[in-house]
Each structure stands twice: as structure tokens, then as C-alpha cells.
PDB file of C-alpha atoms in Angstrom:
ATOM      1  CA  UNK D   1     113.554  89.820 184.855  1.00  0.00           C
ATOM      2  CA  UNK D   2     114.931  91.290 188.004  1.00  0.00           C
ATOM      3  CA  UNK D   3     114.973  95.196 188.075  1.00  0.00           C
ATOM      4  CA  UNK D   4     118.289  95.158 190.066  1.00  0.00           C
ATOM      5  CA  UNK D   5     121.794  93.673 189.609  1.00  0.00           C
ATOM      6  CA  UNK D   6     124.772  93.672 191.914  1.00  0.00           C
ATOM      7  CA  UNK D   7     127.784  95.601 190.868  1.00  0.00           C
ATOM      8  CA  UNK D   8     129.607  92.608 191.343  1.00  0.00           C
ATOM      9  CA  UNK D   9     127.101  90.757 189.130  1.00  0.00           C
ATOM     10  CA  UNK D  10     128.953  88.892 186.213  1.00  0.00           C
ATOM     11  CA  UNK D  11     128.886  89.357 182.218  1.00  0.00           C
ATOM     12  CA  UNK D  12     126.494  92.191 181.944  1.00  0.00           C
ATOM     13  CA  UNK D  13     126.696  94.967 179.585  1.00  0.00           C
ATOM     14  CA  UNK D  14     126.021  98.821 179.705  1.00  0.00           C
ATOM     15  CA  UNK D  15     123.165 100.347 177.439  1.00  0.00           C
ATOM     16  CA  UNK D  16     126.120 101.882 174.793  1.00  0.00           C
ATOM     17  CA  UNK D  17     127.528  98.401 174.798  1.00  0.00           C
ATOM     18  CA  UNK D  18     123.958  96.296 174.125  1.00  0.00           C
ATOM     19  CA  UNK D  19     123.426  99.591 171.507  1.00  0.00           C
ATOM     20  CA  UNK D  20     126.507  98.490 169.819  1.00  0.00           C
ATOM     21  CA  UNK D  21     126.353  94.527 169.920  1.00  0.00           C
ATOM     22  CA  UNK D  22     123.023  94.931 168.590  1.00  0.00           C
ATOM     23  CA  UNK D  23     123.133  97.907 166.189  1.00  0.00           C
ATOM     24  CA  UNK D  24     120.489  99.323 167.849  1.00  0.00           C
ATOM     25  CA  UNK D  25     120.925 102.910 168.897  1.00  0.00           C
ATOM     26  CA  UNK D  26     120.908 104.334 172.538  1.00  0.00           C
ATOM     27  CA  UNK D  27     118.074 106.348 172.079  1.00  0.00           C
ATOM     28  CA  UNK D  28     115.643 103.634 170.488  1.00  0.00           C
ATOM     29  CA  UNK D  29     116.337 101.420 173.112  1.00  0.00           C
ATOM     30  CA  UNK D  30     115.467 103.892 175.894  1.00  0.00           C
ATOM     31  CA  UNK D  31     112.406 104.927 173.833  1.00  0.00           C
ATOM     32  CA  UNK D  32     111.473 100.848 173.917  1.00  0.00           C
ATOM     33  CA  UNK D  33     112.138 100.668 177.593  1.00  0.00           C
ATOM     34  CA  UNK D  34     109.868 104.118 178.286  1.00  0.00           C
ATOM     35  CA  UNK D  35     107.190 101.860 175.728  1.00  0.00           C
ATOM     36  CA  UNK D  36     106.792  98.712 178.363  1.00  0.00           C
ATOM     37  CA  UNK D  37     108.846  96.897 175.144  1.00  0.00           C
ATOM     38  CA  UNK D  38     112.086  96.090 177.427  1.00  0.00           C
ATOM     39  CA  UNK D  39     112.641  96.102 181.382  1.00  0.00           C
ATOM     40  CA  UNK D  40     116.532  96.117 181.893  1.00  0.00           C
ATOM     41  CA  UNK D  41     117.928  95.099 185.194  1.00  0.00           C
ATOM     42  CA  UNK D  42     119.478  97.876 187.151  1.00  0.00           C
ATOM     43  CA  UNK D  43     122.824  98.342 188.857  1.00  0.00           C
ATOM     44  CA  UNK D  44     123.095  99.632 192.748  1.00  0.00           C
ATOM     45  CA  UNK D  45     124.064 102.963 191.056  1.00  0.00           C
ATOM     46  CA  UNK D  46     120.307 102.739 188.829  1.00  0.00           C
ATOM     47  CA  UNK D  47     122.686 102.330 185.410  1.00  0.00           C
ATOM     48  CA  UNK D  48     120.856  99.905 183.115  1.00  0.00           C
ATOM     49  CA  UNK D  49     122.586  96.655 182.223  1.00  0.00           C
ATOM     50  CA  UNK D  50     121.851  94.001 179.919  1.00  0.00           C
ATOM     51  CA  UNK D  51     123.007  90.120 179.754  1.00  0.00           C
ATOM     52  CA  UNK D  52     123.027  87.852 176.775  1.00  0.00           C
ATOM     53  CA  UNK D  53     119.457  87.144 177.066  1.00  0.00           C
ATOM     54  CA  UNK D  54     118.644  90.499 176.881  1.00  0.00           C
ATOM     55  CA  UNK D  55     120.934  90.995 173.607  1.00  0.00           C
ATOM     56  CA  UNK D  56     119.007  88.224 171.968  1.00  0.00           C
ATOM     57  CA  UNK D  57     115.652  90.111 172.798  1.00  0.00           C
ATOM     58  CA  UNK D  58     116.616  93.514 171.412  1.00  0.00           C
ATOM     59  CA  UNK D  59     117.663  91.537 167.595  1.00  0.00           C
ATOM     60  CA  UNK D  60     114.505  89.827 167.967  1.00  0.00           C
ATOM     61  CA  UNK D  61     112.214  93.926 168.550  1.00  0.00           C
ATOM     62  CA  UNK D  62     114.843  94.940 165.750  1.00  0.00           C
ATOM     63  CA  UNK D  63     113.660  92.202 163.326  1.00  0.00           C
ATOM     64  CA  UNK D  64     109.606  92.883 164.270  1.00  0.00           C
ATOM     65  CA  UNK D  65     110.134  96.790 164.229  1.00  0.00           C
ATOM     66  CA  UNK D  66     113.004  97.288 161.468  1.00  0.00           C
ATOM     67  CA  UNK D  67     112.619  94.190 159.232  1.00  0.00           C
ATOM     68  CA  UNK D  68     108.700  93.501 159.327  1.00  0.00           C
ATOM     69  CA  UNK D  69     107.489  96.928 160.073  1.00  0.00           C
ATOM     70  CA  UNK D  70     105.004  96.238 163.021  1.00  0.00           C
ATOM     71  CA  UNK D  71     104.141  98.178 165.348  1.00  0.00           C
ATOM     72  CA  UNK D  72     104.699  98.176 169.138  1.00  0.00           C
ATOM     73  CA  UNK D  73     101.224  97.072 170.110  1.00  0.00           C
ATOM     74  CA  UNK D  74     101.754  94.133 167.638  1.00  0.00           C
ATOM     75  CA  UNK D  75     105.014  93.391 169.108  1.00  0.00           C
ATOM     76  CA  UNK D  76     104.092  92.995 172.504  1.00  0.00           C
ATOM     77  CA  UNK D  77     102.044  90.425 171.262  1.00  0.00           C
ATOM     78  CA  UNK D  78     104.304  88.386 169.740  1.00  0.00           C
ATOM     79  CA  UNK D  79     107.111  88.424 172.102  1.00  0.00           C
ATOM     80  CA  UNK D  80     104.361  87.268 174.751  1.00  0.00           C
ATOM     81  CA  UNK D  81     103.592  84.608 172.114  1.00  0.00           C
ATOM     82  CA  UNK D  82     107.652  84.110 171.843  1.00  0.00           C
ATOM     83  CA  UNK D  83     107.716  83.460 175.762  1.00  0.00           C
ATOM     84  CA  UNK D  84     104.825  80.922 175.889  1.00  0.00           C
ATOM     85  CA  UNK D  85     106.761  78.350 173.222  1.00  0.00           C
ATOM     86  CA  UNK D  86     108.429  75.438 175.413  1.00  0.00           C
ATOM     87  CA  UNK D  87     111.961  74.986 174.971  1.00  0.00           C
ATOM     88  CA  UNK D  88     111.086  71.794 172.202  1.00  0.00           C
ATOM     89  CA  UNK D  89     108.665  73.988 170.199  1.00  0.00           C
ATOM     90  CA  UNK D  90     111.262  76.506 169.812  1.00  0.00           C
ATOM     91  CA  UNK D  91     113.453  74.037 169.212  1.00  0.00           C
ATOM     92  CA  UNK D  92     111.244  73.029 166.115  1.00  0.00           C
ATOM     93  CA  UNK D  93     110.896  76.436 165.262  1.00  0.00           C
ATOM     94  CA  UNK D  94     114.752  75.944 163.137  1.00  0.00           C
ATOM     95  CA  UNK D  95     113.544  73.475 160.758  1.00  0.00           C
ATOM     96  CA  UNK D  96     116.069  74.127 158.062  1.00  0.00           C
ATOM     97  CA  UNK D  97     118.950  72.691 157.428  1.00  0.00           C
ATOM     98  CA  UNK D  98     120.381  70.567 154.283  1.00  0.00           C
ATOM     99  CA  UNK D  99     119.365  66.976 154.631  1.00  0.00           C
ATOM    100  CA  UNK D 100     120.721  66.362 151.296  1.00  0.00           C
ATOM    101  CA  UNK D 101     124.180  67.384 152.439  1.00  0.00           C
ATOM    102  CA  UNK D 102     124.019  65.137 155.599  1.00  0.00           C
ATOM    103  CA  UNK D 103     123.135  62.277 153.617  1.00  0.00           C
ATOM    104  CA  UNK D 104     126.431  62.944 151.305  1.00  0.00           C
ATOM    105  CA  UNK D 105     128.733  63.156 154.248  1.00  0.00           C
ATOM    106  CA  UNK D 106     127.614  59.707 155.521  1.00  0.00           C
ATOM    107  CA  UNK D 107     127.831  57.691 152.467  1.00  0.00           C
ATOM    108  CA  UNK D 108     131.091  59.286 151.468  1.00  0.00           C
ATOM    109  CA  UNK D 109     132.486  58.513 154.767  1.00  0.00           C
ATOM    110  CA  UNK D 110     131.294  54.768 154.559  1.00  0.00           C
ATOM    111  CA  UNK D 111     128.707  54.736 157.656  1.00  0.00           C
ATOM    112  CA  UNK D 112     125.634  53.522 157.200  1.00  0.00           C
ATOM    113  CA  UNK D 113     122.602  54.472 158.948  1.00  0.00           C
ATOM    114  CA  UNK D 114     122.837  52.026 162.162  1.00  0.00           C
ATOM    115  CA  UNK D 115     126.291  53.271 162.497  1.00  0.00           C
ATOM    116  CA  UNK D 116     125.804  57.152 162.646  1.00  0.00           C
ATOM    117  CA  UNK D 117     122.239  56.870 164.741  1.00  0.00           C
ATOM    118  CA  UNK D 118     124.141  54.041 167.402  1.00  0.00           C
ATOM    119  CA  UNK D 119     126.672  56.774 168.146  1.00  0.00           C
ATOM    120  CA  UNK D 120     124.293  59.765 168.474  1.00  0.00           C
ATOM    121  CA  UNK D 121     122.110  57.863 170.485  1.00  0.00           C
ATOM    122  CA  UNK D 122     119.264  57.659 168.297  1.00  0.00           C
ATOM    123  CA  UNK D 123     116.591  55.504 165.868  1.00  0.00           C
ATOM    124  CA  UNK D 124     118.385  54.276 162.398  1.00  0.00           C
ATOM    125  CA  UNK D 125     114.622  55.154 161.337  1.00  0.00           C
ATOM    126  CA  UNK D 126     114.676  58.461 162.662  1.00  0.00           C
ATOM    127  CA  UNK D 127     117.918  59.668 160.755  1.00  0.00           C
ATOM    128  CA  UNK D 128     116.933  58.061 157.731  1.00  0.00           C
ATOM    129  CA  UNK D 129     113.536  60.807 158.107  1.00  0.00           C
ATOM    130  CA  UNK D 130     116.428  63.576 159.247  1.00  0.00           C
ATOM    131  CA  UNK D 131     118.080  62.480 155.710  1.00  0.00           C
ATOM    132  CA  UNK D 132     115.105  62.845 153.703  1.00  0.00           C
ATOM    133  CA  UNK D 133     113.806  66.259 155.724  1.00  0.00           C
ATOM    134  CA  UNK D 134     110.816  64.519 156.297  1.00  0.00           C
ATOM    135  CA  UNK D 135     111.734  65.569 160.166  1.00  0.00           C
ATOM    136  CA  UNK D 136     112.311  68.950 161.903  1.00  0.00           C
ATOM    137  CA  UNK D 137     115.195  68.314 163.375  1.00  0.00           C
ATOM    138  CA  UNK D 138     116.558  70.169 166.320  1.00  0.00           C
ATOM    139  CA  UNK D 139     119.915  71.921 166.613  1.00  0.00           C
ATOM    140  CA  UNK D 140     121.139  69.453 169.152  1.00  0.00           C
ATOM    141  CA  UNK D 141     120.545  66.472 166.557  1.00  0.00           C
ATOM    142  CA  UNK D 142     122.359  68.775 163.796  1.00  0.00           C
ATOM    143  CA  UNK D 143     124.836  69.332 166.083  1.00  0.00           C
ATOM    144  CA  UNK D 144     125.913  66.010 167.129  1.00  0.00           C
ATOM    145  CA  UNK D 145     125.737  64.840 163.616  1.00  0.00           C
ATOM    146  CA  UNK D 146     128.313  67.500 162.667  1.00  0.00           C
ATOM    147  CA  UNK D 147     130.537  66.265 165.392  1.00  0.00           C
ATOM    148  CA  UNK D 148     130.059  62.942 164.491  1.00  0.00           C
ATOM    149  CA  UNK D 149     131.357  64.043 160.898  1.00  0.00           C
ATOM    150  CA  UNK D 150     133.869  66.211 162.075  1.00  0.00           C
ATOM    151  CA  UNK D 151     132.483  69.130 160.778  1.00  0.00           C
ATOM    152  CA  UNK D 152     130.964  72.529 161.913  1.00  0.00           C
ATOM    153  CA  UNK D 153     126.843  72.809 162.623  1.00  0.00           C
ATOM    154  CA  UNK D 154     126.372  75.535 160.393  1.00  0.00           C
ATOM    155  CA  UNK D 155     127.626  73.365 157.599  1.00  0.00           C
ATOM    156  CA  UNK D 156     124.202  71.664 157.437  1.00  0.00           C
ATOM    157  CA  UNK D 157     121.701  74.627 158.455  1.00  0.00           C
ATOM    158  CA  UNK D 158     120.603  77.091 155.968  1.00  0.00           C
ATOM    159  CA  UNK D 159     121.046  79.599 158.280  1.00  0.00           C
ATOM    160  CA  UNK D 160     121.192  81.921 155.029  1.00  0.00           C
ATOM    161  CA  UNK D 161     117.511  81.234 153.709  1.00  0.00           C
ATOM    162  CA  UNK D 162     116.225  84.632 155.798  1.00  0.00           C
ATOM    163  CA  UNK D 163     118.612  87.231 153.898  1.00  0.00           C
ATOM    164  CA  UNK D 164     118.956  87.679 150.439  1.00  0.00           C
ATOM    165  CA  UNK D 165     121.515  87.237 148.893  1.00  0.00           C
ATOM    166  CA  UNK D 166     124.117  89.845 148.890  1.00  0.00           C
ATOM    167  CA  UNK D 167     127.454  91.463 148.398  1.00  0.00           C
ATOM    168  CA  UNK D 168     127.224  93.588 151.423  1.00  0.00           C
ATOM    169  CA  UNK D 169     126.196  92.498 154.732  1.00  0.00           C
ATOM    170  CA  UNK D 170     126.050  95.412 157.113  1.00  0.00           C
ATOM    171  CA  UNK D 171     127.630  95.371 160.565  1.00  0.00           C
ATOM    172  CA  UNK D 172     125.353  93.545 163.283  1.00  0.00           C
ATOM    173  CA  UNK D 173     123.135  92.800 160.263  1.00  0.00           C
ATOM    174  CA  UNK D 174     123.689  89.333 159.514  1.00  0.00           C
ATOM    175  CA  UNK D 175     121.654  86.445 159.926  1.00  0.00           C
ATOM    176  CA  UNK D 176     122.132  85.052 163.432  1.00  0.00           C
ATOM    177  CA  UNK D 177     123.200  81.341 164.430  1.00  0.00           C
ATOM    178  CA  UNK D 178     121.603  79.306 166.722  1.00  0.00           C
ATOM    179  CA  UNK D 179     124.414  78.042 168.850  1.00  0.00           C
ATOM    180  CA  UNK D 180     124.145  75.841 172.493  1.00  0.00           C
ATOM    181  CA  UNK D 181     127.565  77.296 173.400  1.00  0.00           C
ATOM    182  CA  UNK D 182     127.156  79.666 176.733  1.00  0.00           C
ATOM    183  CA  UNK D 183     127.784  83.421 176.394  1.00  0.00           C
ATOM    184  CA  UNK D 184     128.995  82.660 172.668  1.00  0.00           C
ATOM    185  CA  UNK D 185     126.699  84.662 169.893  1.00  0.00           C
ATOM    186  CA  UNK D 186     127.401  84.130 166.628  1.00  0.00           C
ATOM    187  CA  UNK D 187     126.143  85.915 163.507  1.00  0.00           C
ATOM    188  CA  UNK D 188     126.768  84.770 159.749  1.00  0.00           C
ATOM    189  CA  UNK D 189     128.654  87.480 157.321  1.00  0.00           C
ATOM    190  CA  UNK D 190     127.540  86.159 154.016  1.00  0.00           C
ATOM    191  CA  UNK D 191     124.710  85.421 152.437  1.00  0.00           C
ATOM    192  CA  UNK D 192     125.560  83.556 148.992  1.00  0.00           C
ATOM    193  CA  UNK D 193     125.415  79.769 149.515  1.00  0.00           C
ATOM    194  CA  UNK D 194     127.624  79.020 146.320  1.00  0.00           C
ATOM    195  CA  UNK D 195     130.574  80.107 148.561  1.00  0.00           C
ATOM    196  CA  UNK D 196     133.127  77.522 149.631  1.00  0.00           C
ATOM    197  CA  UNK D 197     133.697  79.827 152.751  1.00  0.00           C
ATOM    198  CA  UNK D 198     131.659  81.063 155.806  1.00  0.00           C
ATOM    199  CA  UNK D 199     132.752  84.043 157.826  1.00  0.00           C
ATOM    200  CA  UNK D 200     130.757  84.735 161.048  1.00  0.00           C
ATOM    201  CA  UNK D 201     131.463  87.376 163.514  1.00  0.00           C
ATOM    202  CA  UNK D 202     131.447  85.976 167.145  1.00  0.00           C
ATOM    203  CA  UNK D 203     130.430  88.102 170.325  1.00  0.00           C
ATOM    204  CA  UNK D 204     132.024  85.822 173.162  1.00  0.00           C
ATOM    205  CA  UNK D 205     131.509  87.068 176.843  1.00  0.00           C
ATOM    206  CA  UNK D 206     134.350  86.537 179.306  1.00  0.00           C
ATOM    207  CA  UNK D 207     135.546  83.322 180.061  1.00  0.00           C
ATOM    208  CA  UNK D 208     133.629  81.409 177.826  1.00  0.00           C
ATOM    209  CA  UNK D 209     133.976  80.011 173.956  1.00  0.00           C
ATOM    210  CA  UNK D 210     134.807  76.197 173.335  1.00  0.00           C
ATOM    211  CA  UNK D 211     137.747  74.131 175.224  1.00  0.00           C
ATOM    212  CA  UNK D 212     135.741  70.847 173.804  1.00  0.00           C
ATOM    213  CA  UNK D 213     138.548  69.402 171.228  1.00  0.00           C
ATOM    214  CA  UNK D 214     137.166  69.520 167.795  1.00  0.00           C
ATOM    215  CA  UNK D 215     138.817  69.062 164.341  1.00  0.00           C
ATOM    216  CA  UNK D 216     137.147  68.791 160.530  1.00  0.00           C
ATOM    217  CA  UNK D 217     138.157  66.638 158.179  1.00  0.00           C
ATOM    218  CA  UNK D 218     139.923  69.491 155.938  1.00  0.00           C
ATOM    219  CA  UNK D 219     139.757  73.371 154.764  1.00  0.00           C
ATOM    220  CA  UNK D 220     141.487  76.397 157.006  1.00  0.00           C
ATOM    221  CA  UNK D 221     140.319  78.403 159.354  1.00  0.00           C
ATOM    222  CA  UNK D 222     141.716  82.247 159.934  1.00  0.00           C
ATOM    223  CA  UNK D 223     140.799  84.288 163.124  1.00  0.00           C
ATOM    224  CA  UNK D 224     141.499  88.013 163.192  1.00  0.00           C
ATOM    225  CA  UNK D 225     139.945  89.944 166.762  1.00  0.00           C
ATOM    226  CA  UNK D 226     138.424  92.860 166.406  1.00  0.00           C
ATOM    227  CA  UNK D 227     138.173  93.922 170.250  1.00  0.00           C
ATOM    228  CA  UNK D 228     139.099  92.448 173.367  1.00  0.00           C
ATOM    229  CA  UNK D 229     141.255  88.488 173.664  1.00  0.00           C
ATOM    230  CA  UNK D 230     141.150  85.253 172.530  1.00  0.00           C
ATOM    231  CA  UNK D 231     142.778  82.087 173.641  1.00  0.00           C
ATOM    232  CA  UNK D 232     143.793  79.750 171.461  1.00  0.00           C
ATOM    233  CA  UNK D 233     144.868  76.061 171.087  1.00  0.00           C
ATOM    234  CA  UNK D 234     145.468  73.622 168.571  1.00  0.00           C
ATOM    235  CA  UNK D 235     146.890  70.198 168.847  1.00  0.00           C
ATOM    236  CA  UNK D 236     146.270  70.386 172.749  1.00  0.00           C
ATOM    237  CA  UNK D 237     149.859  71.463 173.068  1.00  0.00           C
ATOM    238  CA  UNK D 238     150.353  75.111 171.470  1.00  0.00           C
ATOM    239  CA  UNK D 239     148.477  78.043 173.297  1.00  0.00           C
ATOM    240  CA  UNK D 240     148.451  81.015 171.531  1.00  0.00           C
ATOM    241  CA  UNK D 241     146.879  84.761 173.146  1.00  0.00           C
ATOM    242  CA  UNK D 242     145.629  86.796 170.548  1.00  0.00           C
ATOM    243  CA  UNK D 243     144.822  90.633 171.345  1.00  0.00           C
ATOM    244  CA  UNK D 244     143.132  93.300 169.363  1.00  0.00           C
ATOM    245  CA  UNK D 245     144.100  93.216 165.556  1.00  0.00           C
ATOM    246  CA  UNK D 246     145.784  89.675 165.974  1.00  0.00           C
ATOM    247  CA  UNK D 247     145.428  87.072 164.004  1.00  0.00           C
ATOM    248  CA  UNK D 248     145.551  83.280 163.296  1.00  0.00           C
ATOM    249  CA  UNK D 249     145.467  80.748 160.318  1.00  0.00           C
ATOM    250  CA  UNK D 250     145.590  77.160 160.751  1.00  0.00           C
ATOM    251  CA  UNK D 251     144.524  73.817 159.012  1.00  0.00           C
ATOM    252  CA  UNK D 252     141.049  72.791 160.006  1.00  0.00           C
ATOM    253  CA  UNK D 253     142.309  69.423 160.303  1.00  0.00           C
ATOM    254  CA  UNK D 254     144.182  70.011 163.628  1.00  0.00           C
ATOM    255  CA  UNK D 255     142.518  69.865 167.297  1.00  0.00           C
ATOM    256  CA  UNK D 256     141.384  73.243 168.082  1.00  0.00           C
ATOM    257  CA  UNK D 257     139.675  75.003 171.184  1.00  0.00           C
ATOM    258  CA  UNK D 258     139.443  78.492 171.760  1.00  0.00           C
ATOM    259  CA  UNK D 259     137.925  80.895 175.066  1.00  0.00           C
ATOM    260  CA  UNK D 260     137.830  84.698 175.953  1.00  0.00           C
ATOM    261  CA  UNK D 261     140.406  84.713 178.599  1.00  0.00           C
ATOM    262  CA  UNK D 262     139.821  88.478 179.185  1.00  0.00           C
ATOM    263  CA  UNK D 263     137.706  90.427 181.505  1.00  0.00           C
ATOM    264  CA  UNK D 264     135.517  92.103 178.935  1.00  0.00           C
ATOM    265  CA  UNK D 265     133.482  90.705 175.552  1.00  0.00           C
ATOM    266  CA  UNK D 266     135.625  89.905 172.819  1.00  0.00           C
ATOM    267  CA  UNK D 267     134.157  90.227 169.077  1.00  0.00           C
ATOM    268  CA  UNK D 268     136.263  87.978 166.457  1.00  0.00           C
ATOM    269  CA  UNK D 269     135.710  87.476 163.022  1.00  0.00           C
ATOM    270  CA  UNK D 270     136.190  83.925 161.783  1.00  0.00           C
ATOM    271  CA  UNK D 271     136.652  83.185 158.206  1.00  0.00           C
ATOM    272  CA  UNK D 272     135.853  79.050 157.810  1.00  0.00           C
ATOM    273  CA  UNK D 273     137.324  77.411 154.283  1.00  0.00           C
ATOM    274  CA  UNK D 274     135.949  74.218 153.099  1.00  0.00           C
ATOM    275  CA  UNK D 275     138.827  73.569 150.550  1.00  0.00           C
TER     276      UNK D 275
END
């Protein structure tokens, strides 16, 4: 990681604002930096600045330190174990996800297995293994299977299994998505499966989100922003702007795409109903 960063350098974010995206306080993460743990890029005027990448790193030293209780010499250890994976193994490393629910949605929708695997590009025998989790399956083959069905990704993954379940889920202390959507983080808000709603809280940096046209096959969706914008569109025609404390409701079923059209991070909260 480089030590210094243009002031002109593009979606970085001060040591108060990685501290709050990460619920992580000032003070620990200076401690971690003085302790060889982090080595944050530096601005012409020697302030410290963190991208996304960096953000993703400080939840994964919170989870070691706070969650598992190891200590910094053991933690060193495994983030230089994290950094020697290869983009497949980690990629493996998300195993789980509900086979039995992908299954459902194909036979209810009347597509058998050539016809699904032909238009994701892959082996009729490898989805029936994805079917009967006898596969790892990686989030790109989740994914396209959920746009194939018209659904969401994190409709298949049990992205829930690593918190227990709960009636309070404590800001920045959610279980966090994997997601292959640029500058977009994403971290689920509930943790009890029976639920026939999902709300996750998005972090989206400037000028990114999703402008790929995507629809489900039914429920709602309701936006609210907590700080910064949000663009909005839905049926390719009606663009809405939605500023702090706006929100939105709209059937799933229409074409929607959404970006951060502002000049700072903007952190949403998106409640997801499947009925």
C-alpha cells in the first residue's frame, strides 16, 4: 500500500470517517497503525486516509481482535495468511448459501437444468451439484443465478449463519455481504432467517451503486438515506434524488437502478420484502 496519496486522489476517507464506517474508534485504529497492524496512505498534508480496501481490512482486525479475542501477534499472522489466498480460494472461502432454495426457484419457474446452466454459461452437471450443495459455489455463480431468477444474491446466501440470532443488531455490527459491485459495501441488519424481510445498510462511495436494470419477480422495496444522496430510477423513465432523511417505496417488480450522485459517501438503509 502506498504511504502517500494525492489530494486530488479520489474516494478516500479521513481516519474519523473509516472510525465511523467501521465502528472502530479513532484511538484503536491509531494504536493498530503505531502496532505494524495497518499502514494508511498519507495525504500531501501527512493526514491519514483510507479507501474501501482499507475499510474491509479494519472489519476484518475488528472480527480477530473484538469477536475471537486474539492477539496482535496472532493477527499478523493471519492477515498475512488472508493475503496469500488467490482470488478463487477466497472465492471458495463463502461456501454457504441455500441450495435447497435455488432448486425451488427453478422448478417453480418451469426451467429445467439445461435451461438455467445454457444461460449462465455453465455445465447442466455442475448446477445440478450447486443444487444439491455438493459444490462450493462462488458468489459470481450465486449471483448470476439470482439474476437469472430475478431475484437478489443475498436471497440464496446464508449470509446470517455467523451471528446469532437476535433482536438487536448494533450499528456497524452486522454481518457483512459479499458484493462484486465497486465502492458499494453492504452489511445485513437482521439476523433471524424466519423473516420474510431483509434490511441491509449500504455504504456507497461517490458515483457508484448499480445503473444495471434489475427487477424481482414480486415483494417491495423501501429506501430511507441516512447521510449523503441517492439517485434513483425505476421503469427507466422516472429519476428520483433522494437527500438526507428521504425516502422511497416501490414494487420490486418494476426496473430499478440506483447510484450516489453526490460528492461524498452516502449510507442508506434498504428494507427488501419478499411478499
Amino acid at each position: 500500500m502506498s504511504k502517500e496519496a494525492s489530494q486530488h486522489d479520489y474516494r478516500l476517507f479521513s481516519i474519523k470517517e473509516a472510525a465511523k464506517f467501521t465502528g472502530i474508534s479513532v484511538s484503536t485504529l491509531r494504536n493498530w497503525e503505531r502496532s505494524g497492524l495497518i499502514h494508511p496512505k498519507r495525504r500531501n498534508n501527512n493526514y491519514r486516509v483510507f479507501d474501501f480496501h482499507d475499510l474491509e481490512l479494519l472489519k476484518r482486525i475488528r472480527e480477530y481482535s473484538q469477536d475471537k479475542g486474539l492477539n496482535q501477534s496472532i493477527i499478523k499472522e493471519m492477515l498475512s495468511r488472508d493475503e496469500h489466498h488467490t482470488p478463487l480460494e477466497k472465492e471458495m472461502e463463502y461456501p454457504h448459501y441455500h441450495y435447497e432454495t435455488l432448486k425451488r426457484y427453478r422448478k417453480k419457474m418451469g426451467y429445467t437444468l439445461s435451461d438455467v446452466a445454457k444461460a449462465i454459461h455453465i455445465s447442466p452437471s455442475y448446477l445440478s451439484r450447486v443444487e444439491q450443495g455438493k459444490v462450493n459455489a462462488s458468489y459470481k455463480i450465486i449471483e448470476k443465478l439470482a439474476a437469472f431468477f430475478d431475484e437478489s444474491a443475498i436471497r440464496f446466501f446464508d449470509v446470517q449463519r455467523k451471528k446469532p440470532a437476535t433482536e438487536v443488531v448494533q450499528y456497524e455490527h452486522g454481518q457483512s455481504l459479499p458484493s462484486s459491485l465497486t465502492g458499494v459495501y453492504m452489511e445485513m441488519q437482521t439476523t433471524i432467517k424466519s423473516q420474510p424481510f431483509e434490511v441491509v445498510r449500504f455504504v456507497i462511495e461517490p458515483n457508484c451503486g448499480d445503473l444495471k436494470k434489475h427487477q424481482h419477480n414480486s415483494g417491495h422495496d423501501y429506501i430511507t438515506v441516512l447521510t449523503g444522496q441517492l439517485q434513483v430510477i425505476l421503469d427507466e423513465s422516472k429519476e428520483f434524488i433522494l437527500k438526507e432523511k428521504d425516502s422511497i417505496n416501490f414494487e420490486s417488480t418494476r426496473i430499478h437502478q440506483w447510484l450516489n450522485p453526490g460528492d461524498i459517501p452516502a449510507e442508506i438503509l434498504w428494507v427488501h420484502s419478499y411478499i
